[in-house]
XYZ file of C-alpha atoms in Angstrom:
666
model
C 13.133 18.201 13.358
C 15.104 19.594 16.302
C 13.880 22.790 17.884
C 17.137 24.636 17.206
C 17.076 26.793 14.099
C 20.210 26.482 11.980
C 22.045 29.689 10.880
C 20.556 29.926 7.323
C 17.037 29.334 8.706
C 17.613 32.080 11.272
C 18.898 34.451 8.587
C 15.852 33.752 6.368
C 13.478 34.467 9.261
C 15.116 37.740 10.300
C 15.896 39.193 6.865
C 13.533 42.128 6.172
C 15.685 44.561 4.170
C 14.038 43.706 0.849
C 12.888 40.849 -1.339
C 14.156 37.461 -0.219
C 14.396 34.087 -1.983
C 14.846 31.072 0.271
C 16.137 28.104 -1.731
C 14.839 25.289 0.415
C 16.027 21.802 -0.474
C 13.753 18.811 0.171
C 13.196 18.241 3.905
C 15.111 21.377 4.925
C 12.369 22.788 7.163
C 10.887 25.403 4.830
C 7.429 25.412 6.479
C 9.190 26.095 9.745
C 10.913 29.130 8.216
C 7.606 30.515 6.906
C 5.686 29.969 10.177
C 8.527 31.332 12.345
C 8.920 34.350 10.054
C 5.219 35.173 10.423
C 5.560 34.930 14.218
C 8.653 37.170 14.027
C 6.824 39.770 11.888
C 3.908 39.947 14.337
C 5.623 39.492 17.700
C 8.940 41.273 17.130
C 8.325 43.711 14.280
C 4.838 44.886 15.233
C 3.126 43.819 11.990
C -0.661 43.558 12.136
C -1.667 39.935 11.260
C -4.235 41.425 8.826
C -1.340 42.872 6.810
C 0.388 39.511 6.200
C -0.477 36.880 3.594
C 1.130 33.451 3.286
C 0.320 31.820 -0.030
C 0.439 28.053 -0.549
C -0.467 25.720 -3.410
C -2.975 23.405 -1.752
C -5.741 23.787 0.819
C -4.048 21.042 2.801
C -0.748 22.954 3.004
C -2.629 26.123 4.031
C -4.494 24.248 6.757
C -1.298 22.687 8.156
C 0.509 26.022 8.068
C -2.305 27.825 9.875
C -2.364 25.114 12.565
C 1.393 25.467 13.093
C 1.205 29.272 13.266
C -1.678 29.108 15.759
C 0.340 26.762 17.992
C 3.378 28.985 17.709
C 1.607 32.279 18.393
C -1.469 31.234 20.332
C -4.815 31.357 18.519
C -5.615 35.021 19.164
C -2.346 36.430 17.900
C -2.819 34.767 14.511
C -6.385 36.046 14.044
C -6.869 37.976 10.819
C -3.856 36.377 9.182
C -4.328 35.313 5.546
C -3.021 31.796 4.886
C -4.500 30.445 1.677
C -3.882 29.309 -1.880
C -3.276 31.750 -4.753
C -6.788 30.950 -5.977
C -8.400 31.612 -2.586
C -6.648 35.002 -2.441
C -7.905 35.630 -5.985
C -11.479 34.841 -4.900
C -11.161 37.397 -2.105
C -9.915 40.110 -4.455
C -12.521 39.358 -7.155
C -15.393 39.261 -4.626
C -14.403 42.597 -3.124
C -13.840 44.276 -6.483
C -16.637 42.412 -8.317
C -18.366 45.578 -9.503
C -15.297 46.830 -11.388
C -15.101 43.449 -13.123
C -18.778 43.421 -14.115
C -19.602 40.619 -11.690
C -21.906 40.343 -8.714
C -20.201 39.351 -5.427
C -22.042 35.997 -5.402
C -20.501 34.848 -8.709
C -20.014 31.110 -9.246
C -16.669 29.384 -9.663
C -16.642 26.793 -12.431
C -14.385 23.770 -12.302
C -12.833 22.178 -15.389
C -15.804 19.791 -15.735
C -18.221 22.731 -15.939
C -16.045 24.647 -18.412
C -15.524 21.593 -20.637
C -19.315 21.221 -20.736
C -19.732 24.883 -21.740
C -17.169 24.467 -24.540
C -18.876 21.273 -25.755
C -22.201 23.154 -25.897
C -20.625 26.120 -27.695
C -19.023 23.945 -30.362
C -22.010 21.617 -30.654
C -19.480 18.781 -30.610
C -20.171 15.768 -28.400
C -16.513 14.638 -28.433
C -15.471 15.054 -24.763
C -11.726 14.814 -25.545
C -11.989 17.544 -28.144
C -13.731 19.855 -25.650
C -11.078 19.023 -23.018
C -8.254 19.850 -25.446
C -9.853 23.222 -26.262
C -10.473 23.960 -22.585
C -6.863 23.065 -21.725
C -5.538 25.378 -24.463
C -7.650 28.332 -23.256
C -6.584 27.574 -19.677
C -2.891 27.612 -20.705
C -3.364 31.002 -22.369
C -5.094 32.432 -19.318
C -2.259 31.180 -17.064
C 0.260 32.853 -19.364
C -1.855 36.068 -19.430
C -2.481 35.778 -23.159
C -5.681 37.590 -24.166
C -8.031 36.443 -27.003
C -6.646 38.813 -29.692
C -3.048 37.708 -28.947
C -4.084 34.022 -28.927
C -5.353 34.355 -32.505
C -1.837 35.414 -33.637
C 0.102 32.661 -31.867
C -2.214 29.704 -32.590
C -0.019 27.306 -34.554
C -2.044 24.112 -34.982
C -5.635 23.021 -35.580
C -6.625 22.757 -31.884
C -5.121 26.112 -30.853
C -6.656 27.822 -33.925
C -10.098 26.450 -32.946
C -9.518 27.463 -29.297
C -8.512 31.003 -30.358
C -11.828 31.394 -32.229
C -13.732 30.218 -29.136
C -11.782 32.099 -26.455
C -13.626 35.472 -26.579
C -17.120 33.923 -26.805
C -16.235 31.447 -24.063
C -15.421 34.360 -21.738
C -18.662 36.115 -22.691
C -20.613 32.926 -21.901
C -18.982 32.730 -18.459
C -19.976 36.326 -17.772
C -23.552 35.613 -18.897
C -23.609 32.843 -16.265
C -22.104 35.274 -13.734
C -19.331 32.690 -13.483
C -15.542 32.607 -13.573
C -13.251 29.668 -14.196
C -10.318 28.656 -12.010
C -7.777 30.548 -14.140
C -9.807 33.789 -13.932
C -9.235 33.845 -10.178
C -5.617 34.884 -10.897
C -6.037 36.522 -14.305
C -8.823 38.923 -13.244
C -6.962 40.376 -10.215
C -3.901 40.925 -12.471
C -6.088 42.700 -15.054
C -7.744 44.715 -12.285
C -4.438 45.847 -10.741
C -2.999 46.681 -14.179
C -5.985 48.795 -15.178
C -6.838 50.419 -11.817
C -3.761 51.827 -10.022
C -5.894 53.035 -7.085
C -7.218 49.484 -6.483
C -3.685 48.100 -6.749
C -2.440 50.631 -4.202
C -5.283 49.819 -1.830
C -4.353 46.101 -1.864
C -0.626 46.867 -1.555
C -1.391 48.859 1.579
C -3.676 46.150 2.888
C -1.116 43.333 2.474
C 2.211 44.722 3.697
C 4.155 41.441 3.636
C 3.801 38.362 1.441
C 5.262 34.878 1.912
C 4.992 32.438 -0.992
C 5.491 28.711 -0.521
C 6.524 26.363 -3.395
C 7.526 29.401 -5.451
C 8.936 27.197 -8.239
C 5.357 26.069 -8.993
C 4.071 29.552 -9.877
C 2.862 30.250 -13.404
C 3.231 33.554 -15.214
C -0.093 34.952 -13.951
C 0.728 34.088 -10.317
C 4.135 35.755 -10.625
C 2.547 38.911 -12.073
C 0.046 38.935 -9.187
C 2.903 38.652 -6.691
C 4.761 41.525 -8.389
C 1.667 43.745 -8.496
C 0.847 43.071 -4.841
C 4.359 43.715 -3.521
C 5.009 46.765 -5.717
C 8.249 48.732 -5.455
C 8.744 47.767 -1.790
C 9.183 44.129 -2.760
C 8.263 43.119 0.803
C 8.117 39.375 0.285
C 9.837 36.075 1.004
C 9.567 33.440 -1.716
C 10.438 29.905 -0.666
C 11.158 27.392 -3.401
C 13.424 24.738 -4.844
C 14.386 24.673 -8.513
C 15.146 20.948 -8.137
C 11.483 20.249 -7.322
C 9.895 22.110 -10.243
C 7.668 19.345 -11.658
C 4.538 21.117 -12.847
C 5.468 22.532 -16.279
C 2.489 20.618 -17.727
C 0.219 22.642 -15.418
C 1.669 25.944 -16.567
C 4.282 26.332 -13.787
C 7.189 28.336 -15.158
C 10.684 27.763 -13.763
C 11.626 30.992 -15.575
C 9.984 32.790 -12.634
C 12.980 31.740 -10.519
C 15.395 33.026 -13.166
C 13.397 36.250 -13.450
C 13.355 37.155 -9.722
C 16.952 38.525 -9.509
C 16.334 40.446 -12.766
C 13.067 42.062 -11.599
C 14.332 42.553 -8.035
C 18.061 43.456 -8.267
C 18.359 43.705 -4.454
C 17.079 40.120 -4.023
C 18.715 38.275 -1.128
C 19.207 34.539 -1.815
C 19.489 32.216 1.215
C 20.072 28.463 0.791
C 18.725 25.823 3.160
C 20.861 22.728 2.540
C 20.614 20.814 5.812
C 18.058 18.051 5.380
C 16.135 16.890 8.474
C 14.373 14.008 6.750
C 16.633 11.449 5.105
C 19.770 9.409 5.681
C 23.057 10.315 3.988
C 22.846 7.464 1.446
C 19.394 8.542 0.266
C 20.567 12.159 -0.037
C 23.719 11.137 -1.883
C 21.587 9.302 -4.475
C 19.339 12.394 -4.830
C 22.262 14.854 -5.117
C 24.078 12.668 -7.655
C 20.989 12.320 -9.902
C 20.036 16.005 -9.845
C 23.625 17.110 -10.533
C 22.947 16.012 -14.138
C 20.505 18.906 -14.568
C 21.605 22.394 -15.526
C 21.433 24.372 -12.267
C 19.840 27.751 -11.671
C 21.333 27.869 -8.165
C 23.882 25.426 -6.834
C 23.082 23.580 -3.626
C 23.799 20.228 -2.035
C 21.702 18.566 0.639
C 23.391 17.078 3.688
C 22.085 15.413 6.833
C 23.107 14.440 10.351
C 20.994 11.271 10.259
C 23.929 8.938 9.568
C 24.535 6.690 6.546
C 21.448 4.488 6.940
C 20.566 1.427 4.861
C 21.833 1.200 1.265
C 19.430 2.298 -1.461
C 18.301 -0.973 -3.093
C 17.695 -1.441 -6.823
C 15.673 -4.511 -7.840
C 14.845 -5.910 -11.279
C 11.502 -7.711 -11.663
C 10.423 -9.868 -14.577
C 6.959 -8.327 -15.156
C 4.681 -5.677 -13.591
C 2.724 -8.481 -11.849
C 5.959 -9.829 -10.390
C 6.978 -6.297 -9.334
C 3.683 -5.745 -7.473
C 3.957 -9.115 -5.730
C 7.616 -8.578 -4.833
C 7.034 -5.062 -3.414
C 4.079 -6.147 -1.276
C 6.003 -9.197 0.026
C 9.002 -7.020 0.899
C 6.687 -4.580 2.643
C 5.064 -7.333 4.756
C 8.399 -8.831 5.714
C 9.953 -5.414 6.493
C 6.933 -4.432 8.612
C 7.147 -7.642 10.603
C 10.909 -7.439 11.074
C 10.982 -3.785 12.139
C 7.630 -3.623 13.999
C 6.501 -0.622 11.921
C 3.042 0.649 10.893
C 1.439 0.439 7.453
C 1.381 4.257 7.273
C 5.221 4.231 7.344
C 5.225 2.877 3.762
C 4.585 4.488 0.393
C 4.554 3.026 -3.113
C 5.265 5.782 -5.650
C 4.914 5.607 -9.438
C 4.982 7.854 -12.506
C 1.415 7.297 -13.783
C -1.975 6.481 -12.221
C -2.374 3.386 -14.435
C 0.461 1.684 -12.507
C -1.545 1.606 -9.271
C -3.973 -1.166 -10.243
C -1.635 -4.167 -9.785
C -0.361 -2.872 -6.424
C -3.934 -2.313 -5.260
C -4.756 -5.898 -6.248
C -1.813 -7.330 -4.295
C -2.543 -5.180 -1.232
C -6.192 -6.247 -1.305
C -5.182 -9.906 -1.647
C -3.039 -9.552 1.485
C -5.775 -7.574 3.299
C -3.448 -4.590 3.704
C -5.213 -1.222 4.110
C -4.138 1.459 1.612
C -5.067 4.929 0.378
C -4.478 6.502 -3.025
C -3.353 10.096 -3.588
C -3.451 11.815 -6.930
C -6.274 9.647 -8.255
C -9.729 10.790 -9.260
C -11.755 12.258 -6.430
C -15.181 10.756 -5.694
C -16.597 14.271 -6.003
C -15.404 14.530 -9.621
C -17.974 11.942 -10.738
C -20.713 13.595 -12.817
C -23.531 11.981 -10.821
C -22.142 13.306 -7.512
C -21.707 16.752 -9.044
C -25.338 16.597 -10.245
C -26.562 15.861 -6.749
C -24.250 18.485 -5.202
C -25.695 21.067 -7.628
C -29.166 20.468 -6.126
C -27.749 20.683 -2.610
C -25.794 23.865 -3.415
C -28.933 25.443 -4.844
C -30.927 24.507 -1.728
C -28.269 26.199 0.413
C -27.855 29.232 -1.835
C -30.379 30.082 -4.527
C -27.940 32.682 -5.927
C -25.591 29.929 -7.093
C -26.302 30.351 -10.800
C -24.117 27.477 -11.925
C -25.797 25.070 -9.536
C -29.129 26.361 -10.885
C -28.058 25.692 -14.484
C -26.807 22.185 -13.705
C -29.824 21.232 -11.583
C -32.454 22.571 -13.987
C -30.883 20.781 -16.973
C -30.184 17.397 -15.294
C -32.383 15.399 -15.724
C -33.522 17.127 -18.946
C -36.723 19.178 -18.601
C -37.002 20.663 -22.081
C -35.045 23.731 -20.987
C -32.081 24.260 -23.309
C -29.084 26.583 -23.659
C -31.031 29.267 -25.583
C -33.654 29.592 -22.807
C -30.946 29.788 -20.131
C -29.059 32.386 -22.161
C -32.193 34.583 -22.424
C -32.755 34.211 -18.672
C -29.061 34.992 -18.025
C -29.203 38.210 -20.074
C -32.298 39.335 -18.221
C -30.823 38.442 -14.801
C -27.502 40.078 -15.670
C -29.165 43.373 -16.688
C -31.206 43.341 -13.496
C -28.135 42.231 -11.478
C -30.086 39.384 -9.846
C -29.679 35.620 -9.719
C -31.275 33.310 -12.287
C -33.462 31.818 -9.572
C -34.835 35.232 -8.586
C -35.270 36.196 -12.262
C -37.637 33.257 -12.881
C -40.279 34.889 -10.651
C -39.985 38.469 -11.983
C -42.779 39.838 -14.135
C -40.475 41.246 -16.799
C -38.924 37.871 -17.579
C -41.976 36.758 -19.578
C -40.919 39.147 -22.355
C -37.616 37.268 -22.719
C -38.520 33.625 -22.100
C -41.208 31.595 -23.938
C -44.291 30.804 -21.805
C -43.907 27.006 -21.911
C -40.263 27.112 -20.808
C -41.007 29.726 -18.156
C -43.751 27.535 -16.728
C -41.303 24.612 -16.474
C -38.710 26.839 -14.782
C -41.204 28.176 -12.256
C -42.397 24.651 -11.418
C -38.748 23.661 -10.851
C -38.090 26.684 -8.588
C -41.266 26.039 -6.560
C -40.042 22.479 -6.057
C -36.608 23.741 -4.858
C -38.370 26.158 -2.494
C -40.376 23.300 -0.973
C -37.220 21.242 -0.418
C -35.416 24.339 0.926
C -38.232 24.786 3.444
C -37.892 21.158 4.621
C -34.060 21.003 4.619
C -33.427 22.812 7.953
C -36.459 21.258 9.690
C -36.362 17.512 8.947
C -33.773 14.723 9.142
C -31.510 14.531 6.086
C -32.644 11.025 4.992
C -36.292 11.565 4.011
C -35.563 14.959 2.401
C -32.793 13.643 0.161
C -34.700 10.483 -0.768
C -37.783 12.533 -1.686
C -35.583 14.846 -3.751
C -34.123 11.945 -5.766
C -37.565 10.384 -6.249
C -39.149 13.659 -7.334
C -36.533 14.352 -10.018
C -36.566 10.716 -11.228
C -32.780 10.582 -11.207
C -32.389 6.789 -11.198
C -34.751 6.329 -14.147
C -32.980 9.121 -16.040
C -29.569 7.433 -15.516
C -30.873 4.178 -16.991
C -32.391 6.075 -19.945
C -29.257 8.085 -20.745
C -26.421 5.604 -20.013
C -25.444 2.047 -20.832
C -26.936 -0.343 -18.182
C -23.533 -1.105 -16.551
C -22.559 2.551 -16.424
C -25.975 3.519 -15.026
C -25.609 0.851 -12.347
C -22.187 2.169 -11.271
C -23.437 5.758 -11.223
C -26.572 4.902 -9.219
C -24.460 2.881 -6.783
C -22.223 5.989 -6.275
C -25.327 8.117 -5.645
C -26.585 5.538 -3.124
C -23.188 5.488 -1.371
C -23.178 9.266 -1.173
C -26.767 9.624 0.053
C -26.220 6.723 2.475
C -23.224 8.560 3.908
C -25.268 11.780 4.181
C -28.146 10.002 5.948
C -25.778 8.174 8.360
C -23.888 11.354 9.189
C -27.190 13.170 9.690
C -28.435 10.529 12.114
C -25.134 10.182 14.002
C -24.681 13.920 14.491
C -28.378 14.790 14.687
C -27.974 17.134 11.718
C -30.478 18.331 9.128
C -29.692 18.477 5.417
C -28.929 22.207 5.662
C -26.273 21.523 8.332
C -24.853 18.733 6.156
C -24.482 20.838 3.009
C -21.852 22.936 4.774
C -19.872 19.766 5.503
C -20.139 18.613 1.884
C -18.800 21.835 0.440
C -15.894 21.673 2.874
C -15.069 18.136 1.781
C -15.299 19.041 -1.882
C -13.122 22.115 -1.365
C -10.568 20.826 1.097
C -8.283 17.863 0.654
C -9.606 15.055 2.823
C -7.577 14.203 5.919
C -6.259 10.689 5.711
C -3.141 10.908 7.867
C -4.712 9.385 10.950
C -5.439 6.015 9.361
C -2.853 3.251 9.417
C -2.610 2.498 5.708
C 0.004 2.162 2.984
C 0.061 5.237 0.754
C -0.059 4.800 -3.023
C 0.701 7.968 -4.947
C 1.915 9.359 -8.237
C 5.232 11.183 -7.963
C 3.420 14.455 -8.656
C 0.950 13.811 -5.815
C 3.742 12.778 -3.414
C 5.424 16.182 -3.443
C 5.449 17.695 0.025
C 4.938 14.305 1.705
C 7.469 12.087 3.476
C 7.499 8.431 4.506
C 9.864 6.282 6.538
C 10.073 3.630 3.802
C 9.549 4.245 0.100
C 9.166 1.861 -2.839
C 9.772 3.754 -6.084
C 8.409 1.461 -8.814
C 8.463 1.209 -12.620
C 11.729 3.154 -12.903
C 12.236 2.326 -16.589
C 13.033 4.187 -19.794
C 9.686 5.186 -21.301
C 7.943 5.377 -17.915
C 10.396 7.461 -15.842
C 11.587 9.322 -17.876
C 8.264 9.278 -19.694
C 8.394 8.460 -23.420
C 6.889 11.824 -24.426
C 9.666 13.629 -22.499
C 12.306 11.497 -24.237
C 10.745 12.285 -27.642
C 10.542 16.023 -26.910
C 13.979 16.111 -25.262
C 12.509 17.312 -21.933
C 14.411 15.010 -19.618
C 15.207 17.626 -16.948
C 11.683 17.793 -15.505
C 11.545 13.969 -15.371
C 14.869 13.956 -13.524
C 13.377 16.385 -11.008
C 10.470 13.930 -10.581
C 13.003 11.187 -9.798
C 14.654 13.557 -7.314
C 11.268 14.248 -5.660
C 10.642 10.483 -5.428
C 14.029 9.735 -3.836
C 13.738 12.573 -1.309
C 10.337 11.392 -0.006
C 12.194 8.573 1.814
C 13.410 9.015 5.385
C 14.942 5.660 6.321
C 14.864 3.230 3.390
C 14.404 3.425 -0.360
C 13.806 0.518 -2.734
C 13.783 1.210 -6.473
C 12.366 -1.382 -8.871
C 11.885 -1.771 -12.607
C 10.460 -4.432 -14.911
C 12.371 -6.322 -17.578
C 9.254 -6.953 -19.681
C 5.985 -5.083 -20.029
C 2.896 -5.644 -22.148
C 2.196 -3.011 -24.798
C -1.167 -3.879 -26.310
C -0.857 -7.501 -27.415
C 2.898 -7.474 -27.589
C 5.417 -7.919 -24.808
C 8.313 -5.498 -24.980
C 11.674 -5.574 -23.259
C 12.290 -2.659 -20.876
C 15.547 -0.916 -20.036
C 16.210 0.346 -16.523
C 15.874 4.127 -16.323
C 19.003 6.178 -17.004
C 18.343 7.767 -13.604
C 19.358 4.517 -11.856
C 22.885 4.683 -13.307
C 22.929 8.425 -12.583
C 22.635 7.688 -8.834
C 26.179 6.294 -9.014
C 27.359 3.278 -7.022
C 28.101 4.753 -3.598
C 25.587 3.550 -0.994
C 23.586 1.650 -3.638
C 22.889 -2.094 -3.499
C 21.960 -3.387 -6.954
C 20.475 -6.846 -6.893
C 19.676 -6.398 -10.596
C 23.331 -6.806 -11.496
C 24.512 -10.274 -12.447
C 27.467 -9.898 -10.075
C 25.109 -9.539 -7.155
C 23.565 -12.682 -5.677
C 19.905 -12.656 -6.687
C 17.484 -14.269 -4.245
C 16.386 -17.587 -5.749
C 12.711 -18.575 -5.803
C 13.474 -21.327 -3.285
C 15.113 -18.827 -0.904
C 12.172 -16.453 -1.287
C 9.695 -19.277 -0.540
C 11.740 -20.356 2.476
C 11.755 -16.760 3.811
C 7.976 -16.483 3.451
C 7.494 -19.895 5.115
C 9.697 -18.700 8.035
C 7.687 -15.508 8.291
C 4.428 -17.467 8.392
C 5.818 -19.744 11.069
C 6.898 -16.740 13.160
C 3.474 -15.141 12.726
C 1.786 -18.429 13.545
C -0.274 -18.141 10.366
C -1.478 -20.970 8.207
C -0.470 -20.882 4.537
C -2.761 -18.518 2.700
C -3.191 -16.001 5.512
C -0.345 -13.845 4.290
C 0.269 -15.127 0.809
């Protein structure tokens, strides 16, 4: 992007007369507006960095933004500035006001895996999917600020009725663990500010100006938090794009955009329509598709990058053929244009589509990375091990204590932990500390207490060794002492146990290697682990093709994009067709198109397996909606399709040019 600000960007940066909504189209330089506005507030308007908060949706976005601000203002000037996610800001508020919320400042934050486990234990039902459905329903209510008594009235099916009965007790259980779930990190500050005007005022005075990125992704609770923090002054800039609202399934509410001018009648709306990313043909396709949606605010992207290559639409016979064709095109394009692997992305609607592309890329020895898939740290066995490590680093981590003491099983069940929790809660101490207090023997049976004390003595011994010895021996002794491998083979199917133990070995191997390379003890390493589990891993530096779901691709850009599986039933997704919710799917298509800078290839399959049957697929309606201008459709009979012979000849030529023997590329 050029260093000159365009007039709407300049206006957005300098506008301070009230609430401001910046409608930032894809690739229109929105991060630049936020970072420059922060610099303007501090350098030109005399704002204290401590009084400014920029709120993003991912750790990665926060990290990038902070780096850009530091470069812009010089490290010292940006000191004290808050740049974080909504949830991180929530943590800060809850920690500082913990007492008013009946929590201790060292409360634990439970992820969805932990909360699903709690719900499964509460219902006594071993069906994981059932527990997940209940957890998801409670989570949706919390995001919409619906309290337990209200939930009971609006529950309209079997799952929501069961969730409504659980909701209140679920919250009580969290408090007994001195824990909060992810949704509480927004819900509790809202409750706090609603019920305690003096606390609200204190935070309003502390944060004098707010900037919110990806505003269209906010849910009801996040919007209420924004309103409560900005108060009557409405000193905020919200940056968003109604055309990129793709998270309704996660509770994001596009109504928040509609509501802003109603709640803030003096709202200034500024549109950023100049795109610095894509060619005119790509933008024309995006504009033409999204024009089919009902608009909250009208805007049209334009670019000075010239027409560029036509957007290509390709029909493939089967998913296998599609994967092969895309990877072949990628190889040939890379060779012809002397590009890097990291210039390419393959984007799809659902994670299940990745497998065939992975296979083809592996066959061709092409490096790749996957976004939006399951993180290594989400595996139960890694979380088990991390619970031990978290407890070694911080014995006040009650949730880590609960997970570690119950895995592998030691004859200590939920009732014992609940008794210990009540005792610890009344004494306002951690579970670990409570185990060694005299008074606890009145609440916990002698046999269980003995087992708990033996466990805590063991943790203390490891804690003593962790900062003094190399990571390898300590972690290996830990695993041996708890008999983790044997327990896996007792509690899982042999193949599953093997996979899990292999993951544990990979993880501990990595820890040991890192420890040796950097001369670090286990205590030093634990810090690194929690950072990796909390922050999105940096993968930009590696030269690899990016595979991503459309949801995970938001905010990213690539020189060359392959948008695959663009069929009715996949994009738009069948459930959206059935429920008549096509608009969000169209926005997903728009997000996919606008990831591309220089070239865009769209493909679909004519046949796809559904169970044992093979069904015929129709190209997505979104392909026709792109119009004909600047589009090359090789799926049309009028166009000259490349024959198999021609394709083989092209690959043979490529091989000859590369000097490869047959088999090296294909």
